Coordinates of C-alpha atoms in Angstrom, one line a residue:
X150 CA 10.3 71.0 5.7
X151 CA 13.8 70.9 7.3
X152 CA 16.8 71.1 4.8
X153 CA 17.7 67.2 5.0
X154 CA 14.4 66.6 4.0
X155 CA 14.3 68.8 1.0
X156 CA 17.4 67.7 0.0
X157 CA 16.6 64.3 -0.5
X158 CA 13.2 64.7 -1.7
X159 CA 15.0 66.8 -4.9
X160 CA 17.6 64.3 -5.3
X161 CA 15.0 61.5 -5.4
X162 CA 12.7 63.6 -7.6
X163 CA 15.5 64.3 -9.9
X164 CA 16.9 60.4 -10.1
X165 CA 13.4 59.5 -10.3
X166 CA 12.6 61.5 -13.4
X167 CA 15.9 60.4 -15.7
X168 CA 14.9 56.8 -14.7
X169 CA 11.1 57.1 -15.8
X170 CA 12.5 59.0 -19.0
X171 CA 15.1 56.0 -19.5
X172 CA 11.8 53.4 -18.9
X173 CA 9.4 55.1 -21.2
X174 CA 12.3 55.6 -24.0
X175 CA 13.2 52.3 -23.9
X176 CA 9.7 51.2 -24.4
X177 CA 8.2 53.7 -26.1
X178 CA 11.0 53.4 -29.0
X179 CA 10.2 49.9 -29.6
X180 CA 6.5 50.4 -30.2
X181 CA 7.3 53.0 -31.9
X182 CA 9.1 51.3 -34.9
X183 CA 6.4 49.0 -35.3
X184 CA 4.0 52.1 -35.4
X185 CA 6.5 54.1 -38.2
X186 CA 6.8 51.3 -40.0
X187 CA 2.7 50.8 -40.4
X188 CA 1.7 54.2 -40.7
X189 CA 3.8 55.4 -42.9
X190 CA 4.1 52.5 -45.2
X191 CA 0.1 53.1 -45.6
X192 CA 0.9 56.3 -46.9
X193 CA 0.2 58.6 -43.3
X194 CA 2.0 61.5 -42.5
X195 CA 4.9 62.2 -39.9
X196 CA 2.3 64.2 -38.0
X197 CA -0.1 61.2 -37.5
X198 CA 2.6 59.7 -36.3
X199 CA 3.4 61.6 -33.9
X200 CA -0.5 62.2 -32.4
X201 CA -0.6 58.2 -31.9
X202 CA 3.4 58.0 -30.2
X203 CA 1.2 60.9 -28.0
X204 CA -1.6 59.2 -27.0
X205 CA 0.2 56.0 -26.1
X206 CA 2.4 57.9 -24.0
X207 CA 0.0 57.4 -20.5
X208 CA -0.2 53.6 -21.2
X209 CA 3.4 53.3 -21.1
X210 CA 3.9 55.6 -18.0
X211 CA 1.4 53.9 -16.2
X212 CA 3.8 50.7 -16.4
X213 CA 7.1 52.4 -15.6
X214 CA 6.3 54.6 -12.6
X215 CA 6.3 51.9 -10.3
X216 CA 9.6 50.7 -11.8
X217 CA 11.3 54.1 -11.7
X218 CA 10.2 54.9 -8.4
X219 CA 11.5 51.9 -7.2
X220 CA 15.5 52.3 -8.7
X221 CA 15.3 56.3 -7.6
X222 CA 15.1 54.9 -4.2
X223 CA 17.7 52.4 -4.4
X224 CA 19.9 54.3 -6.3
X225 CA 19.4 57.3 -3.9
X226 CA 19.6 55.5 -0.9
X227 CA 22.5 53.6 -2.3
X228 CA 24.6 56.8 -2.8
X229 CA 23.8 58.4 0.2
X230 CA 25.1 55.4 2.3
X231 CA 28.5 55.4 0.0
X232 CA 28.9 59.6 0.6
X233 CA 28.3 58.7 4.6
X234 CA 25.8 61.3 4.5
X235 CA 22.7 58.9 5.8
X236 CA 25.9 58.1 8.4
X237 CA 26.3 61.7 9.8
X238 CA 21.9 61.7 9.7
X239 CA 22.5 58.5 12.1
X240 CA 25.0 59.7 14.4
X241 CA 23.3 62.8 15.3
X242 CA 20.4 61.0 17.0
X243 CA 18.3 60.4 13.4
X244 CA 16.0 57.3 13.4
X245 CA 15.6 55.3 10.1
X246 CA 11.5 56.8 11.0
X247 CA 13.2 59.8 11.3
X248 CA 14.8 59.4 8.0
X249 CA 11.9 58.0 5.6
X250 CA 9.5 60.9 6.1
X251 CA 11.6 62.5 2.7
X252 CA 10.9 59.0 1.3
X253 CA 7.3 58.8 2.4
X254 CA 7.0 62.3 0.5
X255 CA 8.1 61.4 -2.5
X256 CA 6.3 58.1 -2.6
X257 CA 3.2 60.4 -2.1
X258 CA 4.1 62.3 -5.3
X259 CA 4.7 59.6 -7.4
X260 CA 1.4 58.5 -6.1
X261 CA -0.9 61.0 -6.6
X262 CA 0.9 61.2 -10.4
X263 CA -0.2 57.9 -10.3
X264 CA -4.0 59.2 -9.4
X265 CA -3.9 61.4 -12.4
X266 CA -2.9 59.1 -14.8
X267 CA -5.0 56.5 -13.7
X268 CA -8.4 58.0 -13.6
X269 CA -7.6 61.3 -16.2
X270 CA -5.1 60.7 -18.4
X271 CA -5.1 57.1 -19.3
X272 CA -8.9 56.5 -20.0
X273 CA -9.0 60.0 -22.4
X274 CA -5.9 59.3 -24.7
X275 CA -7.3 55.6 -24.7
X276 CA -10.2 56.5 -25.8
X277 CA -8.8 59.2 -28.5
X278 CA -6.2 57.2 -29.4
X279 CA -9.1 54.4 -30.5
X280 CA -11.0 57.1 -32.6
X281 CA -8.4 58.0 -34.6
X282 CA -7.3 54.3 -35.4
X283 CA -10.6 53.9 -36.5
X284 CA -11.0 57.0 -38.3
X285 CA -7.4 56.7 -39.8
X286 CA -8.3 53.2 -41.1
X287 CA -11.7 54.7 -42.4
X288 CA -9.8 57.9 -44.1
X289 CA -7.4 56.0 -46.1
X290 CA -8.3 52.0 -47.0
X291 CA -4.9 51.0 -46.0
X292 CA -6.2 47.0 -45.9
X293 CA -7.2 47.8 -50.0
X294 CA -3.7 49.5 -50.7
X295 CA -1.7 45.9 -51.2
X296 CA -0.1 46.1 -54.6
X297 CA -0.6 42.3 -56.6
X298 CA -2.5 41.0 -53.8
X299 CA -5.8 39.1 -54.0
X300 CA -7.1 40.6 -51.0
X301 CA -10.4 39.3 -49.2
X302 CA -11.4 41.9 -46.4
X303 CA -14.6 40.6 -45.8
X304 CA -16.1 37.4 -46.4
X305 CA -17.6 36.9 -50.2
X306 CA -15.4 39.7 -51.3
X307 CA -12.7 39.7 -53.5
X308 CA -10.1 42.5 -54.3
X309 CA -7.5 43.2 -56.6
X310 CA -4.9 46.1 -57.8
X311 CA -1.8 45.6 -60.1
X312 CA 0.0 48.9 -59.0
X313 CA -0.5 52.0 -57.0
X314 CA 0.6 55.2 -58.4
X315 CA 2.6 58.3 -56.0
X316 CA -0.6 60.2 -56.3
X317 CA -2.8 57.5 -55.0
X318 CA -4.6 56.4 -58.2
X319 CA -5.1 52.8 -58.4
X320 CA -4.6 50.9 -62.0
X321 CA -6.0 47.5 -63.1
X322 CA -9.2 47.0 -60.8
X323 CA -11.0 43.4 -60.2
X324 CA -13.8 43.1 -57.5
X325 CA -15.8 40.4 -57.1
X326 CA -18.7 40.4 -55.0
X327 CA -20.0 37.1 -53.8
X328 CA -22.2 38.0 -50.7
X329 CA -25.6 37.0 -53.0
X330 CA -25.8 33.3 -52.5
X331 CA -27.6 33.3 -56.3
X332 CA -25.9 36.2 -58.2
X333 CA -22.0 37.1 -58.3
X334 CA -20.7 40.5 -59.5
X335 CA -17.5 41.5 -60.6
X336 CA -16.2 44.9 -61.4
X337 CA -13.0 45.6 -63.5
X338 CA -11.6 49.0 -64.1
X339 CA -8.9 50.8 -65.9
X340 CA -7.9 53.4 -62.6
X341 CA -9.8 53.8 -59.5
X342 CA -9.8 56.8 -56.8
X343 CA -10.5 56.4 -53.3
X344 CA -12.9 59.4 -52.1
X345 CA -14.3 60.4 -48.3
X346 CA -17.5 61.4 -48.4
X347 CA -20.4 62.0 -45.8
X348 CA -18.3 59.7 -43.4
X349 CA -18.2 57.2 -46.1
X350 CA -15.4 55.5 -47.7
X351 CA -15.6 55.3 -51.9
X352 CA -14.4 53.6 -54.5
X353 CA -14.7 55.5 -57.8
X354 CA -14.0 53.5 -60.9
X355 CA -13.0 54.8 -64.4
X356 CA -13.7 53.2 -68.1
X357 CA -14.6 49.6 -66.5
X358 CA -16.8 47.0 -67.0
X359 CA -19.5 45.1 -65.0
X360 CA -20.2 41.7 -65.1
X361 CA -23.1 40.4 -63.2
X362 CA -23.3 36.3 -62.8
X363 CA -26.8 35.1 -62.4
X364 CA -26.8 31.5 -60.7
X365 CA -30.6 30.2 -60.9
X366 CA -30.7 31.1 -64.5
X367 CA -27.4 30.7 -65.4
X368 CA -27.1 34.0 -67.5
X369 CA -24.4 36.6 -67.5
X370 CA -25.2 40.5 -67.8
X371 CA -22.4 43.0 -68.5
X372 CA -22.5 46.5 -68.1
X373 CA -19.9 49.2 -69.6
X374 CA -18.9 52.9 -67.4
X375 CA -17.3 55.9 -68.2
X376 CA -17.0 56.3 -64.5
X377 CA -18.5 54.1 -61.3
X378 CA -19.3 54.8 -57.5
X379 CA -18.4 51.9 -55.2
X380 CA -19.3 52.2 -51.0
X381 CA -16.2 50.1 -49.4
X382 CA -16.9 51.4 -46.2
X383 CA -18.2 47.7 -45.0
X384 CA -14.6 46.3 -46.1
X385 CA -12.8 48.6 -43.9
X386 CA -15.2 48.9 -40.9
X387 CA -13.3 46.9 -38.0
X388 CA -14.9 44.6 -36.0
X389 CA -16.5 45.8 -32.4
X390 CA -16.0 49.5 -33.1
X391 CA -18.4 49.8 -30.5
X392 CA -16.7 47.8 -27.7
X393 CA -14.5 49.8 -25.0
X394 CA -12.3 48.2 -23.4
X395 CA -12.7 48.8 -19.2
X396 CA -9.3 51.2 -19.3
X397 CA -11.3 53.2 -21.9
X398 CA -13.9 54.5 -19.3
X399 CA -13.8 56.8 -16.8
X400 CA -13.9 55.9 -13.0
X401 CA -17.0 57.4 -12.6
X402 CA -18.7 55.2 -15.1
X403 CA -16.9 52.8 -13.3
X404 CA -19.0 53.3 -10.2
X405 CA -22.6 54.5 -11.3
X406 CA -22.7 52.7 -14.6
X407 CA -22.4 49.0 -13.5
X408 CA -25.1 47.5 -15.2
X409 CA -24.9 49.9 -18.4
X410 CA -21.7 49.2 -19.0
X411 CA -22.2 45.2 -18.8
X412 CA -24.8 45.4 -21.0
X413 CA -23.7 47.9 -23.9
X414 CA -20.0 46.4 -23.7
X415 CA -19.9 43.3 -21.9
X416 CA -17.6 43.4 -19.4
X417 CA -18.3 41.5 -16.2
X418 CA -19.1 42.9 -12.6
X419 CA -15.7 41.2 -11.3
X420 CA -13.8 42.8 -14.6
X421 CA -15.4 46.3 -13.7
X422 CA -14.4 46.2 -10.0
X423 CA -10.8 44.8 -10.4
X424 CA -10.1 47.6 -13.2
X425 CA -11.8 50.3 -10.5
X426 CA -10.1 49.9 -7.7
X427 CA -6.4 48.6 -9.1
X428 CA -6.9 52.8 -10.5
X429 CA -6.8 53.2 -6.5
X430 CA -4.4 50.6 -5.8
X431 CA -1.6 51.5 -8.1
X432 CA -0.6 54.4 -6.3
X433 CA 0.1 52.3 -2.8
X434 CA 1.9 50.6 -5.1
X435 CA 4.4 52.8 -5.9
X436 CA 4.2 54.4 -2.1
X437 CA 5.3 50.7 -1.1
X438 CA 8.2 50.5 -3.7
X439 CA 9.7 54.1 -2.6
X440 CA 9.4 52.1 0.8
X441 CA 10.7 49.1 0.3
X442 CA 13.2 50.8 -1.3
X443 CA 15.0 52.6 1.3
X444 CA 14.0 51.0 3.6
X445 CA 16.1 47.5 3.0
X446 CA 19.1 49.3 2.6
X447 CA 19.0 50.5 6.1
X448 CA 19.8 47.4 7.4
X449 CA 22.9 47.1 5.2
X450 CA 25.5 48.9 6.9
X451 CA 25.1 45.9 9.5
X452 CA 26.2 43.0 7.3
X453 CA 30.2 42.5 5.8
X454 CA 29.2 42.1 2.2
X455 CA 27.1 45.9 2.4
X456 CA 23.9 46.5 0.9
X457 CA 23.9 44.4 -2.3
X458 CA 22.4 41.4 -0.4
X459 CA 19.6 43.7 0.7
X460 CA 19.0 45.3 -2.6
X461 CA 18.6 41.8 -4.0
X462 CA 16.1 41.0 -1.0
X463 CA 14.1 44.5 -1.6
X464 CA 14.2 43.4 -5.2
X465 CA 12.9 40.0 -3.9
X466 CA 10.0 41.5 -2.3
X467 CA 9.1 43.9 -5.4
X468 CA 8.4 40.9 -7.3
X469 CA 6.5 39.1 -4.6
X470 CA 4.0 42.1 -4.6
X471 CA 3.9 42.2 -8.2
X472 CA 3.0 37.9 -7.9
X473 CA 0.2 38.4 -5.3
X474 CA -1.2 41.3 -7.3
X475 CA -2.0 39.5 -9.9
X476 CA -3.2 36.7 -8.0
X477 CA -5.3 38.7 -6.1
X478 CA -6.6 40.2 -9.4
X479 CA -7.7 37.2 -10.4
X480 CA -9.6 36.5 -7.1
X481 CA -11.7 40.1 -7.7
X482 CA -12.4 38.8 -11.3
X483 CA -14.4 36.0 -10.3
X484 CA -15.6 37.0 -7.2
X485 CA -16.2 40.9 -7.0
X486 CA -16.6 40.7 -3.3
X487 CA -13.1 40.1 -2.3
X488 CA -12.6 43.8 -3.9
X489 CA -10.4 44.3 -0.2
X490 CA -8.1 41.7 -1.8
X491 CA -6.6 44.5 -4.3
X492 CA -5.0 46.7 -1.6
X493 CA -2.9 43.4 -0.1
X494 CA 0.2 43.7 -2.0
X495 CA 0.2 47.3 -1.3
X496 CA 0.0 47.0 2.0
X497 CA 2.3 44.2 2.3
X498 CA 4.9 45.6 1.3
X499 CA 4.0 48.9 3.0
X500 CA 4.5 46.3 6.4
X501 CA 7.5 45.2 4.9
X502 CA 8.7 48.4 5.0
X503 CA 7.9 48.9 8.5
X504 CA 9.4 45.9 9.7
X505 CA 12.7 46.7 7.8
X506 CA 12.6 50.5 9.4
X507 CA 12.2 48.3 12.9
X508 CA 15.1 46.5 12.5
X509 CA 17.3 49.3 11.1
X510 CA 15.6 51.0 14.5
X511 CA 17.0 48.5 16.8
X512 CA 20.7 47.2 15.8
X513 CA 21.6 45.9 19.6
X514 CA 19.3 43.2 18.8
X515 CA 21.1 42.3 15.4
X516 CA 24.5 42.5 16.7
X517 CA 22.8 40.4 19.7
X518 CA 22.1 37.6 17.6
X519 CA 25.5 37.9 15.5
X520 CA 27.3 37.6 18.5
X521 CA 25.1 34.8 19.9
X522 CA 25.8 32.3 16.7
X523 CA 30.2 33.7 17.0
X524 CA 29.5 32.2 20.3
X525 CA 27.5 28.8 20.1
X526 CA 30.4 28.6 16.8

């Protein structure tokens, strides 16, 4: 690779990483308070919180890459034009073709990073990340641990604690079970322990008092302990832990396990085929941003206001491809045969690249035209 090209494939690959660290800070720190705030006020360690600002990482690189790639480019391109160095590339004979192949290589990169997060990365810290919500949520009873709250976590039962010590022991118990249309029982206790065992979430009461309702005869039966077990593991059991969501799965149960996954998780065939091929898709993506990108400002140096006009227009067409993508998403959704449909906005804008790299290529005919309409004025 000659040294111009080097040179500005490390100076985009530089810009290109502070802006994705910039993106993913931004973003990531606002999820992140929300996370703090939850897991630690349910009694989780800093630790925890760190695994699940991990394994939300991909998720929120996945969405900046395109974005990052795009301002390198601008920003690179932008500086180059301002230090005359594109300037000296052009007056020794260099084409804007001759020019992009740095940009083409670096749109590559960001590319294939976008393979690797896409059909690796993303689906495994999804699907991790989901485990240990749910085993999180199973391990500590967070939805019980509301001081002075009538809490109902499932239907028919209610639950009750007047104040939660530091070391986790629970004072002044009241459940009352109501699932049994003709009996109602209601536990009280004095202190109550929440234990793991066997994969099972307990409730062990101490000095309490049972109190079982009978509603056909009308009788009430009550029951003194030294010390009950209570399984709570159906109260804290979240809905669908079964279901997967399509950015859960790998591609190649993507592609061989149609039908399966349909079945087990109820996902459509348009769904399943969008999600499959936008994994392929998102890397043209960000080749056609790089693009687009330098591209438009090659045609600056040929207007009196400079590039700005043509980093709004490049801007312009970055949000047109982001419009049709999602309109062509759609499509795939409800009709799985227009899969083709997902690669359009990539390879629009890679043609509006090209057109913009024809234009810069051929500058007689824009100076043609400007002095045409000086003329007719």
């Amino acid at each position: 690779m000659p040294r111009y090209d080097r040179y500005l494939l490390s100076q985009l690959l530089l810009i290109f990483g502070l802006f994705a660290l910039v993106l993913v800070g931004v973003v990531w720190i606002n999820q992140a308070v929300t996370l703090f705030d939850r897991l630690i006020a349910d009694g989780h360690s800093a630790l925890v919180f760190f695994e699940f600002s991990v394994l939300s990482l991909p998720n929120i690189i996945r969405i900046a890459l395109p974005v990052a790639t795009f301002a390198a480019t601008i920003y690179v391109t932008h500086r180059f034009h301002n230090e005359s160095e594109l300037t000296v590339m052009q007056a020794i004979g260099s084409s804007p073709w001759r020019m992009a192949r740095p940009v083409l290589a670096f749109g590559l990169i960001v590319g294939f990073m976008m393979v690797l997060l896409s059909h690796i990365l993303l689906p495994t810290s999804l699907t991790q990340l989901k485990l240990r919500e749910w085993e999180v949520s199973q391990y500590s009873g967070s939805r019980l641990l509301k001081e002075g709250t009538f809490l109902h976590p499932i239907q028919g039962v209610t639950f009750y604690v007047q104040s939660i010590e530091l070391d986790g022991t629970l004072n002044d118990i009241f459940l009352s079970d109501r699932r049994q249309h003709d009996k109602t029982i209601t536990y009280t206790a004095l202190q109550a322990y929440l234990v793991r065992e066997n994969q099972k979430t307990k409730l062990i009461m101490i000095d309490g008092l049972i109190q079982q309702l009978d509603s056909i005869t009308n009788r009430l039966l009550t029951t003194s302990f030294a010390d009950l077990s209570y399984d709570i593991s159906d109260f804290l059991q979240r809905k669908n832990t079964n279901q997967k969501s399509l950015r859960e799965l790998g591609t190649f149960e993507l592609i061989y396990e149609k039908k399966q996954i349909t079945q087990q998780y109820g996902h459509n065939l348009g769904q399943i085929v969008e999600e499959l091929h936008d994994r392929f898709a998102r890397s043209f993506v960000c080749l056609a941003a790089a693009l687009i990108g330098f591209a438009a400002l090659q045609i600056g140096t040929f207007m009196r206001f400079g590039t700005l006009p043509h980093v709004i227009l490049a801007f312009a067409c970055l949000i047109f491809i982001e419009i049709i993508a999602e309109l062509c998403a759609q499509s795939v959704v409800n009709n799985p045969r227009t899969w083709l449909l997902i690669y359009l906005p990539s390879t629009w804008g890679i043609a509006i690249a090209s057109l913009f790299l024809w234009v810069a290529a051929h500058p007689s005919l824009l100076h043609w035209r400007l002095s045409k309409r000086k003329s007719s004025a």
